[in-house]
Coordinates of C-alpha atoms and ligand atoms in Angstrom, one line a residue:
H1061 CA -27.8 34.2 14.0
A1062 CA -24.6 34.2 11.9
K1063 CA -22.8 32.1 14.5
E1064 CA -25.7 29.5 14.5
K1065 CA -25.7 29.4 10.8
G1066 CA -21.9 28.9 10.8
R1067 CA -22.1 26.0 13.2
N1068 CA -24.7 24.4 11.0
N1069 CA -22.6 24.8 7.9
Y1070 CA -19.8 23.2 9.8
Q1071 CA -22.0 20.3 10.8
F1072 CA -23.2 19.8 7.4
F1073 CA -19.6 20.0 6.1
S1074 CA -18.4 17.5 8.5
E1075 CA -21.3 15.1 8.0
S1076 CA -20.8 15.2 4.2
M1077 CA -17.1 14.7 4.8
N1078 CA -17.9 11.7 7.0
N1079 CA -20.3 10.2 4.4
Y1080 CA -17.5 10.7 1.8
L1081 CA -14.9 8.9 3.9
K1082 CA -17.3 6.2 4.7
L1083 CA -18.2 5.7 1.0
R1084 CA -14.6 5.6 0.0
L1085 CA -13.7 3.1 2.7
E1086 CA -16.5 1.0 1.7
M1087 CA -15.4 1.1 -1.9
E1088 CA -11.9 0.4 -0.9
N1089 CA -13.0 -2.7 1.0
D1090 CA -15.3 -3.9 -2.0
L1091 CA -12.4 -3.4 -4.4
R1092 CA -10.2 -5.6 -2.3
I1093 CA -12.3 -8.7 -3.0
A1094 CA -13.5 -7.7 -6.5
L1095 CA -10.7 -9.4 -8.4
S1096 CA -10.9 -12.8 -6.4
E1097 CA -14.8 -12.5 -6.7
Q1098 CA -14.4 -12.1 -10.5
Q1099 CA -16.4 -8.9 -10.6
F1100 CA -14.3 -7.4 -13.3
E1101 CA -15.0 -7.5 -16.9
V1102 CA -13.4 -6.1 -20.0
Y1103 CA -15.3 -4.2 -22.5
Y1104 CA -13.8 -3.5 -26.1
Q1105 CA -14.1 -0.6 -28.2
P1106 CA -13.3 -0.9 -32.0
Q1107 CA -10.8 1.3 -33.7
Y1108 CA -11.6 1.9 -37.4
D1109 CA -9.3 2.5 -40.4
A1110 CA -10.3 6.0 -41.7
E1111 CA -10.1 4.9 -45.4
S1112 CA -11.5 1.3 -45.4
M1113 CA -13.6 1.7 -42.2
A1114 CA -12.4 -1.8 -41.4
I1115 CA -12.0 -2.6 -37.6
V1116 CA -8.1 -2.6 -37.1
G1117 CA -7.8 -2.4 -33.3
L1118 CA -9.8 -3.0 -30.0
E1119 CA -9.3 -1.0 -26.9
A1120 CA -9.7 -2.9 -23.7
L1121 CA -11.7 -0.9 -21.2
L1122 CA -12.2 -2.1 -17.6
R1123 CA -15.6 -2.5 -16.1
W1124 CA -16.5 -3.5 -12.4
R1125 CA -19.9 -5.2 -11.9
H1126 CA -20.3 -4.1 -8.4
P1127 CA -22.7 -6.5 -6.5
T1128 CA -25.0 -3.6 -5.3
K1129 CA -24.0 -0.5 -7.3
G1130 CA -24.2 -2.0 -10.8
L1131 CA -21.9 -1.7 -13.7
L1132 CA -19.1 0.8 -12.9
T1133 CA -16.8 2.6 -15.3
P1134 CA -13.1 3.3 -14.2
N1135 CA -13.8 7.0 -13.3
Y1136 CA -15.5 5.5 -10.1
F1137 CA -12.7 3.2 -8.9
I1138 CA -9.3 3.6 -10.8
E1139 CA -8.2 6.4 -8.5
I1140 CA -8.8 4.1 -5.3
A1141 CA -7.2 1.2 -7.1
E1142 CA -4.1 3.3 -7.7
S1143 CA -3.8 4.7 -4.2
T1144 CA -4.3 1.1 -2.7
G1145 CA -1.8 -0.5 -4.9
L1146 CA -4.7 -2.7 -6.1
I1147 CA -4.2 -1.5 -9.7
L1148 CA -1.1 -3.8 -10.2
G1149 CA -3.2 -7.0 -9.6
I1150 CA -6.1 -5.6 -11.6
G1151 CA -3.7 -4.3 -14.4
D1152 CA -2.1 -7.9 -14.7
W1153 CA -5.8 -9.3 -15.1
V1154 CA -6.8 -6.9 -17.7
L1155 CA -3.6 -7.4 -19.8
M1156 CA -3.9 -11.1 -19.6
Q1157 CA -7.6 -11.2 -20.3
A1158 CA -7.5 -8.8 -23.3
C1159 CA -4.6 -10.5 -24.9
R1160 CA -6.2 -13.9 -24.4
Q1161 CA -9.5 -12.6 -25.8
V1162 CA -8.0 -10.9 -28.8
R1163 CA -5.8 -13.8 -29.7
Q1164 CA -9.0 -15.8 -29.8
W1165 CA -10.8 -13.3 -32.2
Q1166 CA -7.5 -13.2 -34.3
K1167 CA -7.6 -17.0 -34.7
E1168 CA -11.4 -17.2 -35.5
S1169 CA -11.2 -14.3 -38.1
G1170 CA -7.7 -14.7 -39.5
C1171 CA -7.4 -10.8 -39.0
A1172 CA -4.5 -9.5 -37.1
Y1173 CA -6.6 -7.3 -34.9
R1174 CA -4.7 -5.0 -32.5
V1175 CA -5.5 -4.8 -28.9
A1176 CA -4.9 -1.6 -26.9
V1177 CA -4.5 -1.9 -23.1
N1178 CA -4.4 1.2 -20.8
L1179 CA -1.7 1.5 -18.3
S1180 CA -1.7 3.7 -15.2
A1181 CA 1.3 5.5 -13.8
S1182 CA 2.0 3.0 -11.1
Q1183 CA 2.2 0.1 -13.6
F1184 CA 4.7 2.1 -15.6
T1185 CA 7.9 0.8 -13.7
Q1186 CA 10.6 -1.2 -15.2
S1187 CA 10.7 -4.3 -12.8
Y1188 CA 6.8 -4.7 -12.8
L1189 CA 6.0 -4.1 -16.5
L1190 CA 8.5 -5.9 -18.5
D1191 CA 8.0 -9.2 -16.8
T1192 CA 4.2 -8.8 -17.0
V1193 CA 4.1 -8.1 -20.6
R1194 CA 6.7 -10.7 -21.5
K1195 CA 4.7 -13.4 -19.5
T1196 CA 1.4 -12.4 -21.0
L1197 CA 2.7 -12.6 -24.6
D1198 CA 4.3 -16.0 -23.9
E1199 CA 1.2 -17.3 -22.2
T1200 CA -1.4 -16.1 -24.8
G1201 CA 0.7 -16.5 -28.0
L1202 CA -0.4 -13.0 -29.0
P1203 CA 1.9 -11.6 -31.7
P1204 CA 3.7 -8.8 -29.9
E1205 CA 3.2 -6.2 -32.8
T1206 CA -0.6 -6.6 -32.1
L1207 CA -0.3 -5.4 -28.6
E1208 CA -0.5 -1.7 -28.0
L1209 CA 0.2 -0.2 -24.7
E1210 CA -1.6 3.2 -24.0
I1211 CA 0.3 5.6 -21.6
T1212 CA -0.6 9.1 -20.8
E1213 CA 2.0 12.0 -21.1
T1214 CA 1.7 12.5 -17.3
A1215 CA 2.7 8.8 -16.6
M1216 CA 5.4 8.8 -19.1
L1217 CA 7.0 12.0 -17.7
K1218 CA 6.8 10.9 -14.1
D1219 CA 10.5 9.9 -14.1
T1220 CA 12.1 10.4 -17.7
A1221 CA 15.4 8.7 -16.5
E1222 CA 13.5 5.6 -15.9
T1223 CA 10.9 6.1 -18.8
I1224 CA 13.3 6.0 -21.6
P1225 CA 15.0 2.7 -21.0
L1226 CA 11.7 1.2 -20.1
L1227 CA 10.1 2.2 -23.3
F1228 CA 13.1 1.0 -25.3
S1229 CA 12.8 -2.5 -23.5
L1230 CA 9.2 -2.7 -24.2
K1231 CA 9.9 -1.8 -27.9
K1232 CA 12.4 -4.7 -27.9
L1233 CA 9.6 -7.1 -27.0
G1234 CA 8.0 -5.9 -30.1
V1235 CA 4.9 -4.2 -28.7
R1236 CA 3.4 -0.9 -29.8
L1237 CA 3.4 2.2 -27.7
A1238 CA 0.6 4.9 -27.8
I1239 CA 0.3 8.2 -26.0
D1240 CA -3.2 8.4 -24.6
D1241 CA -5.2 11.7 -24.4
F1242 CA -2.5 13.5 -26.4
G1243 CA -2.3 17.1 -25.8
T1244 CA -3.8 17.3 -22.5
G1245 CA -0.9 16.5 -20.2
Y1246 CA 2.5 18.0 -19.7
S1247 CA 3.0 18.2 -23.3
S1248 CA 6.6 18.6 -24.3
L1249 CA 7.7 18.0 -27.9
S1250 CA 11.2 16.9 -26.9
Y1251 CA 9.9 13.4 -25.7
L1252 CA 8.4 12.8 -29.2
K1253 CA 12.0 12.9 -30.2
N1254 CA 13.4 10.8 -27.5
F1255 CA 10.7 8.2 -26.8
P1256 CA 10.1 5.3 -29.2
I1257 CA 6.3 6.0 -29.6
D1258 CA 4.1 4.5 -32.5
T1259 CA 0.8 6.2 -32.0
L1260 CA -0.7 9.6 -30.9
K1261 CA -4.4 9.4 -29.6
I1262 CA -6.0 12.8 -30.2
D1263 CA -7.8 13.6 -27.1
R1264 CA -11.6 13.6 -27.1
T1265 CA -11.7 17.3 -26.0
F1266 CA -10.2 18.4 -29.3
V1267 CA -12.6 16.3 -31.2
E1268 CA -15.9 17.3 -29.4
E1269 CA -16.2 20.8 -31.0
I1270 CA -13.9 20.1 -34.1
V1271 CA -17.0 21.1 -36.3
T1272 CA -17.6 24.4 -34.8
N1273 CA -14.5 25.5 -33.0
S1274 CA -11.7 26.5 -35.4
K1275 CA -9.1 26.4 -32.6
D1276 CA -9.9 22.8 -32.0
C1277 CA -9.7 22.0 -35.6
A1278 CA -6.3 23.7 -35.9
I1279 CA -4.9 21.7 -32.9
A1280 CA -6.2 18.5 -34.3
Q1281 CA -4.7 19.4 -37.7
T1282 CA -1.4 20.2 -36.1
I1283 CA -1.4 16.9 -34.2
V1284 CA -2.0 15.0 -37.3
Q1285 CA 0.7 16.8 -39.3
L1286 CA 3.1 16.4 -36.4
A1287 CA 2.4 12.7 -36.3
D1288 CA 2.9 12.5 -40.1
N1289 CA 6.3 14.2 -40.0
L1290 CA 7.4 11.8 -37.3
Q1291 CA 5.8 8.8 -39.0
L1292 CA 3.4 8.0 -36.2
C1293 CA -0.1 6.8 -36.4
T1294 CA -3.0 8.9 -35.2
I1295 CA -6.3 7.8 -33.6
A1296 CA -9.0 10.2 -32.9
E1297 CA -10.8 9.6 -29.7
G1298 CA -14.5 10.3 -28.9
V1299 CA -15.9 10.6 -32.5
E1300 CA -19.6 11.0 -32.1
T1301 CA -20.8 12.4 -35.4
S1302 CA -20.3 11.7 -39.1
E1303 CA -19.3 15.4 -39.5
Q1304 CA -16.5 15.0 -36.9
A1305 CA -15.3 11.9 -38.9
D1306 CA -15.4 13.8 -42.2
I1307 CA -13.2 16.6 -40.9
L1308 CA -10.8 14.2 -39.2
R1309 CA -10.6 12.2 -42.4
K1310 CA -9.8 15.4 -44.6
L1311 CA -7.1 16.3 -41.9
G1312 CA -5.6 12.9 -42.6
C1313 CA -6.1 11.1 -39.2
A1314 CA -5.4 7.5 -39.7
E1315 CA -8.0 5.9 -37.4
F1316 CA -11.3 6.6 -35.6
Q1317 CA -12.7 5.5 -32.2
G1318 CA -16.0 6.7 -30.7
F1319 CA -19.7 6.3 -30.0
Y1320 CA -20.6 7.1 -33.8
F1321 CA -19.0 3.9 -34.7
S1322 CA -19.4 1.6 -31.7
H1323 CA -19.7 2.0 -27.9
P1324 CA -17.4 -0.2 -25.8
L1325 CA -19.0 -3.7 -25.9
P1326 CA -18.9 -6.9 -23.9
V1327 CA -17.3 -10.0 -25.5
P1328 CA -20.4 -11.6 -26.9
Q1329 CA -21.6 -8.4 -28.6
L1330 CA -18.3 -7.7 -29.9
S1331 CA -18.0 -11.2 -31.3
L1332 CA -21.1 -10.7 -33.3
L1333 CA -19.9 -7.3 -34.6
L1334 CA -16.6 -9.0 -35.9
E1335 CA -18.6 -11.7 -37.6
H1336 CA -20.4 -9.2 -39.8
Ligands
C2E2648 P1 -9.4 6.4 -22.1 O1 -8.2 5.4 -22.2 O2 -9.1 7.8 -22.8 O3 -10.6 5.7 -22.8 C1 -11.6 6.4 -23.6 C2 -12.8 6.7 -22.8 O4 -13.8 7.4 -23.6 C3 -13.6 5.4 -22.5 O5 -14.1 5.7 -21.2 C4 -14.6 5.2 -23.4 O6 -15.8 4.6 -23.0 C5 -14.8 6.7 -23.6 N1 -15.4 7.1 -25.0 C6 -15.2 6.3 -26.2 N2 -15.8 6.8 -27.2 C7 -16.4 8.0 -26.8 C8 -17.3 8.9 -27.4 O7 -17.6 8.9 -28.6 N3 -17.8 9.9 -26.5 C9 -17.5 9.9 -25.2 N4 -18.1 11.0 -24.5 N5 -16.8 9.0 -24.6 C10 -16.2 8.0 -25.3 P2 -14.1 4.6 -19.9 O8 -14.3 3.3 -20.5 O9 -15.1 5.0 -19.0 O10 -12.7 4.7 -19.4 C11 -12.2 5.9 -18.8 C12 -10.7 5.9 -18.5 O11 -10.4 4.9 -17.5 C13 -9.9 5.5 -19.8 O12 -9.8 6.6 -20.6 C14 -8.7 5.1 -19.2 O13 -7.8 6.1 -18.9 C15 -9.0 4.5 -17.9 N6 -9.1 3.0 -18.1 C16 -10.0 2.1 -18.7 N7 -9.7 0.9 -18.6 C17 -8.6 0.9 -17.9 C18 -7.7 -0.2 -17.5 O14 -7.8 -1.5 -17.7 N8 -6.5 0.1 -16.7 C19 -6.2 1.4 -16.4 N9 -5.1 1.8 -15.7 N10 -7.0 2.4 -16.8 C20 -8.2 2.1 -17.5
MG2649 MG1 -6.9 4.6 -23.6
MG2650 MG1 -7.9 8.4 -24.1
MG2651 MG1 -9.4 9.9 -22.0

């Protein structure tokens, strides 16, 4: 009996493994044509000043309108995009699209909205990134100080010998640099000393239970104080309630981003929001 059961389990395992590989291969093939078939879209999520509650920034968030699977968030495909190298082409496209769109909104409103663009670890190399950013700023006319590049700790610490000159070259172009999901990666305080960073984004996991969990509150407080002492800006991610915003405001967090204020929105909806 046991033997039979074992065999069935094995069959079940290999079958589901097979399905997984098939699905992955399918996604990979779909992803290869997605860019040329114009299936990608950029959504924008506003970032608010904690005091005035004015919109000060917009984070560009990639979406894939898959022909049969519907609208997909990056969790479904970004890892595949990275492992296939497709992320470089997609990343170029997002950067250009976001800078062009936000430049447009800047012109229409007269407000110097900032645009935040996420970079994956494989985009974070000297030869690729500097040219791409320089070219995008040139072509779109976006003021460099209104572009913020979001990089995770993990990507930054991939190869610190390369990271430091790259970050300084990017700063020379005039752009801003943010650490995304701060506090969740290989945190090391020494890079805050050595890297020319402008902003810390307090990860959503510390915000989620900030009202009830005193440890999360203490961590958020410590990040804000650390940022203040180093003269960095702080943005809290994933703010979903007014209570969370109140606590973060008391702690001195400079900016908020989250579903409580606005979900990531497509261009037409965000245009309406900016007009009001
Ligand atoms: P991220 O950069 O940390 O972006 C924040 C994520 O949190 C977004 O998920 C956003 O929709 C979500 N979010 C915002 N407010 C709330 C909230 O109040 N509650 C909750 N539960 N979630 C909230 P999204 O758009 O699915 O993106 C996931 C991740 O994919 C991003 O995390 C980023 O790491 C990556 N990503 C997005 N766009 C790009 C891109 O263009 N290039 C690269 N390389 N990565 C991207
Ligand atoms: Mg981000
Ligand atoms: Mg984040
Ligand atoms: Mg995140």
